[in-house]
Amino acid sequence: MAKGPYSDKVMEHFMNPRNMGEINDANGVGEVGNPACGDVMKLYLKISDDGIVEDVKFKTFGCGAAIASSSMATELLKGKTVEQILELTNNAIVEALDGLPPAKIHCSVMAEEAIEAALKDYYVRVGKDPKIVDEMKAKIKDKVKH
Amino acid sequence: MIYLDNVAGTKPDERVVEKMIPFLKEKYGNPSAHFYPLGREAFEAVNEAREHVANLIDATPDEIVFTSCGTESNNMAIKGLALNDNYKDKKHIIISEIEHFSVQNTCIKLLNEGYKITKLKVDNNGQINLDDLKKSITDDTLLVSIMSANPEIGTIQDSAAIGQICKEKGVIYHVDAVASVGHQKVSVKDFNCDLLSLAGQNFYGPRGTGALYVNKEVKLTPLFDGGFQENGYRSGSENVAGIVGLGEAARIAKDEMDTYIPKMQALGKKLMASLEGMFDFLHITGDKSKRLPGHVSFWIEYIEGESLLLWYSLNNIYGASGSACSSNILAEDEDDLAASHVLTAVGVPNDICAGSMTFSMSKYITEEDIDKVIEVTPTIVTRLCEMSPYYNKK
Ligand code: FES
């Protein structure tokens, strides 16, 4: 196949997206959009009582990079704990996809934001303050810096 | 492979390529050196090409200036006028909001030189309003530059009527006819225009070739300084093989257009009707009848254009998309992600990345090719709809 701007991995996930769809009894749903290009991603999480991602699905309106980033994100999320998935940055998604063109990095950022949004929704549903997500994110960033 | 991106460039006609080859190999003389046979041969070949190009657009050979492409022709027309002392008192230019970047950006440059630019609005079908044009022309107006057909939505303007208005008001009229030449009848006499740009790649000629028609009454200041090639309008050694190819493409277009245009028109109508009948959330863009033959453009609610483009290409169908995402697929800067100015102008919502597609045919397209597009479309659209958070099955 001709390569074009996308890696084979990106094209593979674009053609065969993993975990595409909705989860009816999800307990964390996040929807984010990127005003620059108009893409939208909706992420559904089913988190077990002991805080592990049991199931994850997505729906995306977007370009090849956005669809591939969504698909890859769901793969990276499955089976992880809430703490672990907060550590999942867009860089990890880009790396797992064997790179994205510079103008398409924001599509992977959207996937990271969708994870955050879904987790915040989860915390609200289990009666906790969704700010925890921001605090934990800040801590992780701090750790990376030092 | 089903190549349906012919507004980006057509496949060169075999006869064009054949005609060019000797000028890349044994006939390598410089047309300026016409005192010996090798140079004279090149000189004569360039002039023969000039005749064919002139013939195609109802001009005379001495009104044709060869350039490197449509962009150069557009730049030469607009900047050439603006730089010329004969017109230094007039500082107003009128264009439409769906002009090619080579017209729009050239005009933006001139803003710094004290020019005022009026951008005429177009209706939802992509046509300018002739009354708006009349009202916009003032004593200060130097130039009206309106394309004859828009490559993205296919809409054809009424160039003859625009030309008539410009003539009555004594304003210079430039037509960017890059998308039209070879696809509709283009006559500088019918259009009443003073300047007209064309490019070889759009009608089965070689890439990197173009020409500007310059009416004898009009004075242009050349963009390049150098020798006296092209009547002093464009210095620099001629691209002889390219010019020969452009000339041959013009000759073939003149002879055969009447045969291939109706075929392309019929296939375009068939594709448009089938697509429209498939989904009520698929919308045709551009004027449905006043459009380039074999040109079909549309956008689909719930679906983003680049994904559509990629899926067609995975089915070996190559079209174009005007979505923000695809046009900037290789852009370095995310800030460049803006929806196509043409789609925005004709009212396609730009709060979403418009799922727009353009299929433009050539004379080589067959009915089977179009049937294949019709066959794969429902699967592609259904698949992308299923993935879209906007789409709720009714
Ligand atoms: S979806 Fe528009 S750039 Fe990714």
Coordinates of C-alpha atoms and ligand atoms in Angstrom, one line a residue:
Chain A
M1 CA 0.0 0.0 0.0
A2 CA 1.2 3.5 -0.8
K3 CA 2.3 5.2 2.4
G4 CA 1.0 8.7 2.1
P5 CA 1.2 10.9 5.2
Y6 CA 0.2 8.1 7.6
S7 CA 2.2 5.2 9.0
D8 CA 1.0 1.7 8.3
K9 CA -0.1 1.4 11.9
V10 CA -2.3 4.5 11.6
M11 CA -3.8 3.1 8.4
E12 CA -4.3 -0.3 10.0
H13 CA -6.3 1.2 12.9
F14 CA -8.2 3.5 10.5
M15 CA -9.3 0.6 8.4
N16 CA -10.0 -1.8 11.3
P17 CA -10.8 0.4 14.3
R18 CA -10.8 -1.5 17.6
N19 CA -13.6 -1.1 20.1
M20 CA -15.8 1.1 18.0
G21 CA -19.3 1.6 19.3
E22 CA -21.1 2.5 22.5
I23 CA -21.4 0.9 26.0
N24 CA -25.0 1.1 27.3
D25 CA -24.1 0.7 30.9
A26 CA -20.9 2.7 30.8
N27 CA -20.1 4.5 34.1
G28 CA -17.8 7.1 32.5
V29 CA -18.6 8.9 29.3
G30 CA -16.5 11.8 27.9
E31 CA -17.1 13.8 24.8
V32 CA -14.6 16.3 23.6
G33 CA -14.3 18.4 20.4
N34 CA -11.5 20.3 18.8
P35 CA -12.6 23.7 17.6
A36 CA -9.7 24.1 15.2
C37 CA -10.9 21.4 12.9
G38 CA -14.2 20.4 14.3
D39 CA -13.5 16.8 15.2
V40 CA -15.4 15.2 18.0
M41 CA -14.6 12.1 20.0
K42 CA -16.9 10.3 22.5
L43 CA -15.4 7.7 24.8
Y44 CA -17.3 5.2 26.9
L45 CA -15.7 3.5 30.0
K46 CA -16.9 0.6 32.1
I47 CA -14.9 0.7 35.3
S48 CA -15.2 -2.2 37.7
D49 CA -15.7 -1.8 41.5
D50 CA -12.0 -2.2 42.1
G51 CA -11.2 0.6 39.7
I52 CA -10.1 -1.4 36.6
V53 CA -11.2 -0.6 33.0
E54 CA -13.3 -3.6 32.1
D55 CA -14.6 -2.3 28.8
V56 CA -14.0 0.7 26.6
K57 CA -15.6 1.9 23.3
F58 CA -15.5 5.0 21.2
K59 CA -17.2 7.0 18.5
T60 CA -15.4 9.6 16.5
F61 CA -16.2 12.2 13.9
G62 CA -12.8 13.0 12.4
C63 CA -9.9 12.4 10.1
G64 CA -7.8 9.3 9.8
A65 CA -5.5 10.4 12.6
A66 CA -8.5 11.0 14.9
I67 CA -10.0 7.6 14.2
A68 CA -6.7 5.8 14.6
S69 CA -5.9 7.7 17.8
S70 CA -9.3 6.8 19.3
S71 CA -8.8 3.2 18.4
M72 CA -5.3 3.0 19.8
A73 CA -6.4 4.8 23.0
T74 CA -9.0 2.2 23.6
E75 CA -6.4 -0.6 23.2
L76 CA -4.1 1.1 25.7
L77 CA -6.9 1.6 28.2
K78 CA -8.2 -1.9 28.6
G79 CA -7.3 -3.6 31.8
K80 CA -5.6 -0.6 33.3
T81 CA -6.4 1.0 36.7
V82 CA -7.7 4.4 37.0
E83 CA -4.3 5.7 38.1
Q84 CA -2.6 4.0 35.2
I85 CA -4.9 5.5 32.6
L86 CA -4.3 9.0 33.8
E87 CA -0.7 8.5 33.0
L88 CA -1.6 7.8 29.4
T89 CA -0.5 10.9 27.5
N90 CA -1.0 11.7 23.8
N91 CA 2.7 11.0 23.3
A92 CA 2.1 7.4 24.2
I93 CA -0.7 7.2 21.7
V94 CA 1.4 8.8 19.0
E95 CA 4.3 6.5 19.7
A96 CA 2.1 3.4 19.6
L97 CA 0.8 4.6 16.2
D98 CA 4.4 4.9 14.9
G99 CA 4.0 8.7 14.7
L100 CA 1.6 11.2 13.2
P101 CA 2.2 14.2 10.9
P102 CA 2.8 17.4 12.9
A103 CA -0.5 19.0 11.9
K104 CA -2.3 15.8 13.2
I105 CA -0.8 15.7 16.7
H106 CA -3.8 17.5 18.0
C107 CA -6.0 14.6 17.0
S108 CA -4.1 12.5 19.6
V109 CA -4.4 15.2 22.2
M110 CA -8.1 15.0 21.7
A111 CA -8.0 11.3 22.7
E112 CA -6.1 12.2 25.9
E113 CA -8.7 14.8 26.7
A114 CA -11.5 12.4 26.0
I115 CA -10.0 10.0 28.6
E116 CA -9.8 12.8 31.2
A117 CA -13.4 13.8 30.5
A118 CA -14.7 10.2 30.8
L119 CA -12.8 9.8 34.1
K120 CA -14.3 13.0 35.5
D121 CA -17.7 11.7 34.6
Y122 CA -16.9 8.5 36.4
Y123 CA -15.9 10.3 39.5
V124 CA -19.1 12.3 39.5
R125 CA -21.1 9.1 39.1
V126 CA -19.3 7.4 42.1
G127 CA -19.9 10.5 44.2
K128 CA -16.4 11.8 44.2
D129 CA -15.0 15.3 43.3
P130 CA -14.0 15.2 39.6
K131 CA -11.3 17.7 40.5
I132 CA -9.3 14.6 41.6
V133 CA -8.5 14.0 37.9
D134 CA -6.9 17.5 37.5
E135 CA -4.9 17.1 40.7
M136 CA -3.7 13.7 39.7
K137 CA -2.8 14.9 36.2
A138 CA -0.9 17.8 37.7
K139 CA 1.0 15.4 40.0
I140 CA 1.9 13.2 37.1
K141 CA 3.2 16.2 35.0
D142 CA 5.2 17.3 38.0
K143 CA 6.8 13.8 38.3
V144 CA 7.7 13.9 34.6
K145 CA 9.4 17.3 35.0
H146 CA 11.6 16.2 37.9
Chain B
M1 CA -7.4 2.8 -10.4
I2 CA -10.3 5.2 -11.0
Y3 CA -8.8 8.6 -11.2
L4 CA -11.4 11.3 -10.4
D5 CA -9.3 14.2 -9.4
N6 CA -9.0 15.8 -12.8
V7 CA -9.4 19.3 -11.5
A8 CA -6.0 18.8 -9.8
G9 CA -4.6 17.6 -13.1
T10 CA -5.5 15.3 -16.0
K11 CA -3.6 12.4 -17.5
P12 CA -1.6 13.7 -20.4
D13 CA -2.9 12.5 -23.8
E14 CA -0.6 9.9 -25.4
R15 CA -0.3 12.1 -28.5
V16 CA 0.9 15.0 -26.3
V17 CA 3.6 12.9 -24.8
E18 CA 4.7 11.6 -28.2
K19 CA 4.9 15.1 -29.6
M20 CA 7.1 16.3 -26.6
I21 CA 9.7 13.5 -26.6
P22 CA 11.8 14.7 -29.6
F23 CA 12.1 18.1 -27.9
L24 CA 13.5 16.5 -24.8
K25 CA 15.9 14.4 -26.9
E26 CA 17.2 15.4 -30.3
K27 CA 15.4 18.6 -30.9
Y28 CA 17.1 20.5 -28.1
G29 CA 17.7 23.9 -29.8
N30 CA 17.0 27.2 -28.1
P31 CA 14.2 29.1 -29.8
S32 CA 16.1 32.3 -29.4
A33 CA 18.9 30.8 -31.6
H34 CA 16.9 30.7 -34.7
F35 CA 19.7 31.4 -37.1
Y36 CA 20.6 27.7 -37.4
P37 CA 18.3 24.8 -38.0
L38 CA 18.3 23.3 -34.5
G39 CA 17.2 26.6 -33.0
R40 CA 14.8 27.4 -35.7
E41 CA 13.1 24.1 -35.3
A42 CA 12.4 24.9 -31.7
F43 CA 11.3 28.4 -32.5
E44 CA 8.8 27.1 -35.1
A45 CA 7.5 24.5 -32.7
V46 CA 6.9 27.1 -30.1
N47 CA 5.1 29.2 -32.6
E48 CA 3.0 26.4 -33.8
A49 CA 2.0 25.7 -30.2
R50 CA 1.1 29.3 -29.9
E51 CA -1.3 29.0 -32.8
H52 CA -3.0 26.0 -31.4
V53 CA -3.5 27.7 -28.0
A54 CA -4.8 30.9 -29.6
N55 CA -7.1 28.8 -31.8
L56 CA -8.6 27.0 -28.8
I57 CA -9.7 30.3 -27.1
D58 CA -10.5 32.4 -30.2
A59 CA -7.4 34.6 -29.8
T60 CA -4.6 35.5 -32.1
P61 CA -1.1 34.0 -31.6
D62 CA 0.5 37.3 -30.7
E63 CA -1.9 37.5 -27.8
I64 CA -0.5 34.4 -26.1
V65 CA 2.2 34.5 -23.5
F66 CA 3.5 31.1 -22.3
T67 CA 4.0 30.7 -18.5
S68 CA 4.8 27.9 -16.1
C69 CA 1.3 27.4 -14.8
G70 CA -2.1 28.9 -13.9
T71 CA -0.7 30.5 -10.8
E72 CA 2.0 32.3 -12.8
S73 CA -0.6 33.4 -15.3
N74 CA -2.9 34.8 -12.6
N75 CA 0.1 36.6 -10.9
M76 CA 1.2 38.0 -14.2
A77 CA -2.2 39.3 -15.0
I78 CA -2.9 41.0 -11.7
K79 CA 0.6 42.2 -10.6
G80 CA 1.5 43.0 -14.2
L81 CA -1.4 45.5 -14.4
A82 CA -0.8 46.9 -10.9
L83 CA 2.9 47.5 -11.7
N84 CA 2.1 49.3 -14.9
D85 CA 2.3 53.0 -15.0
N86 CA -0.6 53.3 -17.4
Y87 CA -3.0 52.3 -14.6
K88 CA -1.3 53.8 -11.6
D89 CA -4.3 56.0 -10.8
K90 CA -6.7 53.1 -10.4
K91 CA -6.5 51.3 -7.1
H92 CA -9.5 49.0 -6.9
I93 CA -9.8 45.4 -7.8
I94 CA -12.9 43.2 -7.7
I95 CA -12.7 39.4 -7.3
S96 CA -15.2 36.8 -5.9
E97 CA -14.9 35.1 -2.6
I98 CA -14.3 31.7 -4.3
E99 CA -11.3 32.6 -6.4
H100 CA -8.2 30.4 -6.4
F101 CA -5.5 31.3 -3.9
S102 CA -3.2 32.6 -6.6
V103 CA -5.8 35.3 -7.2
Q104 CA -6.8 35.9 -3.6
N105 CA -3.3 36.0 -2.2
T106 CA -2.0 38.2 -5.0
C107 CA -4.7 40.6 -4.1
I108 CA -3.9 40.5 -0.4
K109 CA -0.3 41.4 -1.3
L110 CA -1.6 44.5 -3.2
L111 CA -3.5 45.7 -0.1
N112 CA -0.1 46.8 1.2
E113 CA 0.4 48.8 -2.0
G114 CA -2.7 50.8 -1.3
Y115 CA -5.2 48.8 -3.3
K116 CA -8.8 48.3 -2.2
I117 CA -10.1 44.8 -2.8
T118 CA -13.8 44.0 -3.1
K119 CA -14.7 40.3 -2.7
L120 CA -18.1 39.6 -4.3
K121 CA -20.3 37.1 -2.4
V122 CA -21.6 34.1 -4.2
D123 CA -25.0 32.4 -3.7
N124 CA -25.4 28.9 -2.4
N125 CA -24.7 27.5 -5.9
G126 CA -21.5 29.5 -6.2
Q127 CA -22.6 32.2 -8.6
I128 CA -21.9 35.9 -8.2
N129 CA -24.7 38.3 -8.6
L130 CA -24.3 40.5 -11.6
D131 CA -26.1 43.5 -10.0
D132 CA -23.6 43.3 -7.1
L133 CA -20.8 43.4 -9.7
K134 CA -22.3 46.5 -11.4
K135 CA -22.7 48.3 -8.1
S136 CA -19.2 47.5 -7.0
I137 CA -17.5 49.0 -10.0
T138 CA -16.4 52.6 -9.4
D139 CA -14.2 55.1 -11.3
D140 CA -11.3 53.8 -9.3
T141 CA -11.8 50.2 -10.5
L142 CA -8.8 48.8 -12.4
L143 CA -9.7 45.2 -12.7
V144 CA -12.4 42.5 -12.3
S145 CA -11.0 39.0 -11.9
I146 CA -13.6 36.3 -11.8
M147 CA -12.9 32.6 -12.6
S148 CA -15.0 31.0 -15.3
A149 CA -15.5 27.7 -13.3
N150 CA -14.7 26.7 -9.7
P151 CA -12.7 23.5 -9.5
E152 CA -14.0 22.6 -6.1
I153 CA -17.8 22.9 -6.6
G154 CA -17.8 22.9 -10.4
T155 CA -20.0 25.9 -10.8
I156 CA -19.7 27.9 -14.0
Q157 CA -20.1 31.6 -14.0
D158 CA -21.7 33.6 -16.7
S159 CA -18.4 34.9 -18.0
A160 CA -19.9 36.5 -21.1
A161 CA -22.3 38.6 -19.0
I162 CA -19.6 39.6 -16.7
G163 CA -17.4 40.6 -19.7
Q164 CA -20.3 42.7 -21.1
I165 CA -20.6 44.6 -17.8
C166 CA -16.8 45.2 -17.6
K167 CA -16.8 46.4 -21.2
E168 CA -19.6 48.9 -20.7
K169 CA -17.9 50.3 -17.6
G170 CA -14.5 50.4 -19.2
V171 CA -12.9 48.0 -16.7
I172 CA -10.2 45.4 -17.4
Y173 CA -11.5 41.9 -17.1
H174 CA -9.4 38.9 -16.2
V175 CA -10.7 35.3 -16.3
D176 CA -9.0 32.5 -14.5
A177 CA -10.1 29.8 -16.9
V178 CA -7.8 27.0 -15.6
A179 CA -10.6 24.7 -14.7
S180 CA -12.6 25.5 -17.8
V181 CA -10.3 25.3 -20.8
G182 CA -10.8 22.0 -22.6
H183 CA -14.0 21.3 -20.5
Q184 CA -16.3 24.0 -21.8
K185 CA -16.2 26.3 -24.7
V186 CA -13.9 29.2 -23.8
S187 CA -13.7 32.1 -26.2
V188 CA -12.0 35.4 -25.3
K189 CA -14.3 37.0 -27.8
D190 CA -17.5 35.6 -26.3
F191 CA -16.2 36.4 -22.8
N192 CA -15.2 39.9 -23.8
C193 CA -12.2 39.5 -21.6
D194 CA -8.8 41.3 -21.7
L195 CA -6.8 38.6 -19.9
L196 CA -7.3 34.9 -19.5
S197 CA -5.3 32.3 -17.7
L198 CA -5.1 28.6 -18.6
A199 CA -2.9 25.6 -17.7
G200 CA -1.9 22.6 -19.7
Q201 CA -2.3 20.0 -16.9
N202 CA -6.0 20.6 -16.8
F203 CA -6.8 19.5 -20.3
Y204 CA -4.5 16.5 -21.0
G205 CA -1.3 18.5 -21.4
P206 CA 1.9 18.4 -19.3
R207 CA 2.1 19.7 -15.7
G208 CA 4.0 22.9 -15.3
T209 CA 2.8 24.6 -18.4
G210 CA 0.4 27.5 -18.8
A211 CA -0.5 30.5 -20.8
L212 CA -1.9 34.0 -20.4
Y213 CA -4.0 35.6 -23.1
V214 CA -3.2 39.3 -23.2
N215 CA -5.5 41.6 -25.3
K216 CA -3.4 43.9 -27.4
E217 CA -5.0 47.0 -25.8
V218 CA -3.8 46.0 -22.4
K219 CA -0.3 46.8 -21.0
L220 CA 1.4 44.6 -18.5
T221 CA 4.7 45.1 -16.8
P222 CA 6.6 41.8 -16.8
L223 CA 7.2 40.0 -13.5
F224 CA 10.8 38.9 -14.4
D225 CA 13.6 41.1 -15.7
G226 CA 15.8 39.6 -18.4
G227 CA 15.7 39.0 -22.1
F228 CA 13.0 39.5 -24.6
Q229 CA 11.3 36.1 -24.8
E230 CA 7.6 36.0 -25.2
N231 CA 7.3 39.4 -26.7
G232 CA 9.1 40.9 -23.7
Y233 CA 6.3 39.7 -21.3
R234 CA 8.2 36.8 -19.9
S235 CA 12.0 36.6 -19.8
G236 CA 13.7 33.2 -19.5
S237 CA 14.4 30.2 -21.7
E238 CA 11.2 28.6 -22.9
N239 CA 10.2 25.2 -21.7
V240 CA 10.1 24.0 -25.3
A241 CA 8.9 20.5 -24.7
G242 CA 6.2 21.7 -22.3
I243 CA 5.0 24.3 -24.7
V244 CA 4.9 21.8 -27.5
G245 CA 2.8 19.5 -25.3
L246 CA 0.5 22.4 -24.3
G247 CA 0.0 23.2 -28.0
E248 CA -0.8 19.7 -28.9
A249 CA -3.2 19.4 -26.0
A250 CA -4.9 22.6 -27.3
R251 CA -5.1 21.2 -30.8
I252 CA -6.7 17.9 -29.5
A253 CA -9.1 19.8 -27.3
K254 CA -10.3 22.0 -30.1
D255 CA -10.9 19.0 -32.4
E256 CA -12.4 16.5 -29.9
M257 CA -14.1 18.5 -27.2
D258 CA -17.5 18.2 -28.8
T259 CA -17.2 14.4 -28.6
Y260 CA -16.0 13.9 -25.1
I261 CA -17.9 16.7 -23.3
P262 CA -21.4 15.1 -23.8
K263 CA -20.1 11.7 -22.6
M264 CA -18.6 13.3 -19.4
Q265 CA -21.8 15.3 -18.9
A266 CA -23.9 12.2 -19.0
L267 CA -21.7 10.3 -16.6
G268 CA -21.6 13.2 -14.2
K269 CA -25.4 13.4 -14.2
K270 CA -25.7 9.7 -13.6
L271 CA -23.3 9.8 -10.6
M272 CA -24.9 12.9 -9.2
A273 CA -28.4 11.4 -9.4
S274 CA -27.3 8.1 -7.8
L275 CA -25.5 9.8 -4.9
E276 CA -28.4 12.1 -4.2
G277 CA -30.8 9.2 -4.2
M278 CA -28.7 7.2 -1.7
F279 CA -28.9 9.3 1.5
D280 CA -31.1 12.2 2.5
F281 CA -28.1 13.6 4.4
L282 CA -25.9 13.8 1.3
H283 CA -25.9 17.3 -0.2
I284 CA -24.7 18.2 -3.7
T285 CA -22.6 21.4 -3.7
G286 CA -22.4 23.9 -6.6
D287 CA -25.0 24.6 -9.3
K288 CA -26.6 21.4 -10.5
S289 CA -26.8 22.3 -14.2
K290 CA -24.4 25.2 -14.7
R291 CA -21.4 23.1 -13.9
L292 CA -18.3 21.6 -15.4
P293 CA -19.1 18.4 -17.4
G294 CA -18.4 15.3 -15.3
H295 CA -18.0 17.3 -12.1
V296 CA -19.7 16.0 -9.0
S297 CA -19.2 17.5 -5.5
F298 CA -21.1 16.8 -2.3
W299 CA -20.8 16.8 1.5
I300 CA -22.3 14.4 3.9
E301 CA -23.6 15.2 7.3
Y302 CA -22.0 13.2 10.2
I303 CA -19.0 12.3 8.2
E304 CA -15.6 14.1 8.0
G305 CA -14.1 14.6 4.5
E306 CA -10.6 13.2 5.0
S307 CA -12.0 9.8 6.2
L308 CA -14.2 9.7 3.2
L309 CA -11.3 10.5 0.9
L310 CA -9.2 7.8 2.5
W311 CA -11.9 5.2 2.2
Y312 CA -12.5 5.9 -1.4
S313 CA -8.7 5.7 -2.0
L314 CA -8.6 2.4 -0.3
N315 CA -11.1 1.3 -2.9
N316 CA -8.7 2.7 -5.6
I317 CA -11.0 5.6 -6.3
Y318 CA -9.1 8.9 -6.2
G319 CA -11.0 12.1 -5.6
A320 CA -10.4 15.3 -3.6
S321 CA -11.8 16.7 -0.4
G322 CA -12.1 20.3 0.7
S323 CA -12.3 19.4 4.3
A324 CA -10.0 21.3 6.7
C325 CA -8.4 18.1 7.8
S326 CA -7.4 16.8 4.4
S327 CA -6.3 20.0 2.8
N328 CA -3.8 20.4 5.6
I329 CA -2.8 16.8 5.9
L330 CA 0.8 17.8 5.5
A331 CA 0.6 21.3 7.0
E332 CA 3.1 22.0 9.7
D333 CA 0.8 24.3 11.6
E334 CA -2.4 23.4 13.2
D335 CA -3.5 27.0 13.0
D336 CA -3.9 26.5 9.3
L337 CA -6.8 24.1 9.8
A338 CA -9.6 26.2 8.4
A339 CA -12.5 24.8 6.3
S340 CA -12.2 25.5 2.6
H341 CA -13.1 29.1 1.7
V342 CA -15.1 27.9 -1.2
L343 CA -17.3 25.6 0.9
T344 CA -17.8 28.3 3.5
A345 CA -18.8 30.8 0.9
V346 CA -21.5 28.5 -0.5
G347 CA -22.9 27.9 3.0
V348 CA -21.6 24.5 4.0
P349 CA -21.5 24.6 7.8
N350 CA -17.9 25.2 8.9
D351 CA -18.5 24.4 12.6
I352 CA -17.9 20.8 11.5
C353 CA -15.1 19.6 9.3
A354 CA -17.2 19.4 6.2
G355 CA -17.4 15.9 4.8
S356 CA -16.9 17.2 1.3
M357 CA -15.8 15.2 -1.7
T358 CA -15.1 16.3 -5.3
F359 CA -15.1 13.8 -8.1
S360 CA -14.0 15.4 -11.4
M361 CA -13.9 13.2 -14.5
S362 CA -11.7 13.1 -17.6
K363 CA -12.4 12.0 -21.1
Y364 CA -11.0 8.6 -20.1
I365 CA -13.6 7.8 -17.5
T366 CA -15.9 4.9 -18.4
E367 CA -19.4 4.0 -17.3
E368 CA -18.0 1.0 -15.4
D369 CA -15.8 3.4 -13.4
I370 CA -18.8 5.4 -12.4
D371 CA -20.8 2.2 -11.6
K372 CA -18.0 1.2 -9.2
V373 CA -18.1 4.5 -7.4
I374 CA -21.9 4.1 -7.0
E375 CA -21.4 0.5 -5.8
V376 CA -18.9 1.2 -3.0
T377 CA -20.4 4.5 -1.7
P378 CA -23.1 3.0 0.5
T379 CA -20.7 0.7 2.3
I380 CA -18.2 3.5 3.0
V381 CA -20.9 6.0 4.1
T382 CA -22.6 3.5 6.4
R383 CA -19.4 2.5 8.0
L384 CA -18.4 6.1 8.7
C385 CA -21.8 6.9 10.0
E386 CA -21.7 4.0 12.4
M387 CA -18.5 5.5 13.8
S388 CA -19.8 9.0 14.1
P389 CA -21.1 10.3 17.4
Y390 CA -23.4 12.7 15.4
Y391 CA -25.2 10.0 13.6
N392 CA -28.3 8.5 15.3
K393 CA -30.0 5.9 13.3
K394 CA -33.5 7.1 12.7
Ligands
FES1 S1 -10.3 15.4 12.5 FE1 -9.9 17.2 11.6 S2 -7.7 17.2 11.8 FE2 -8.2 15.4 12.8

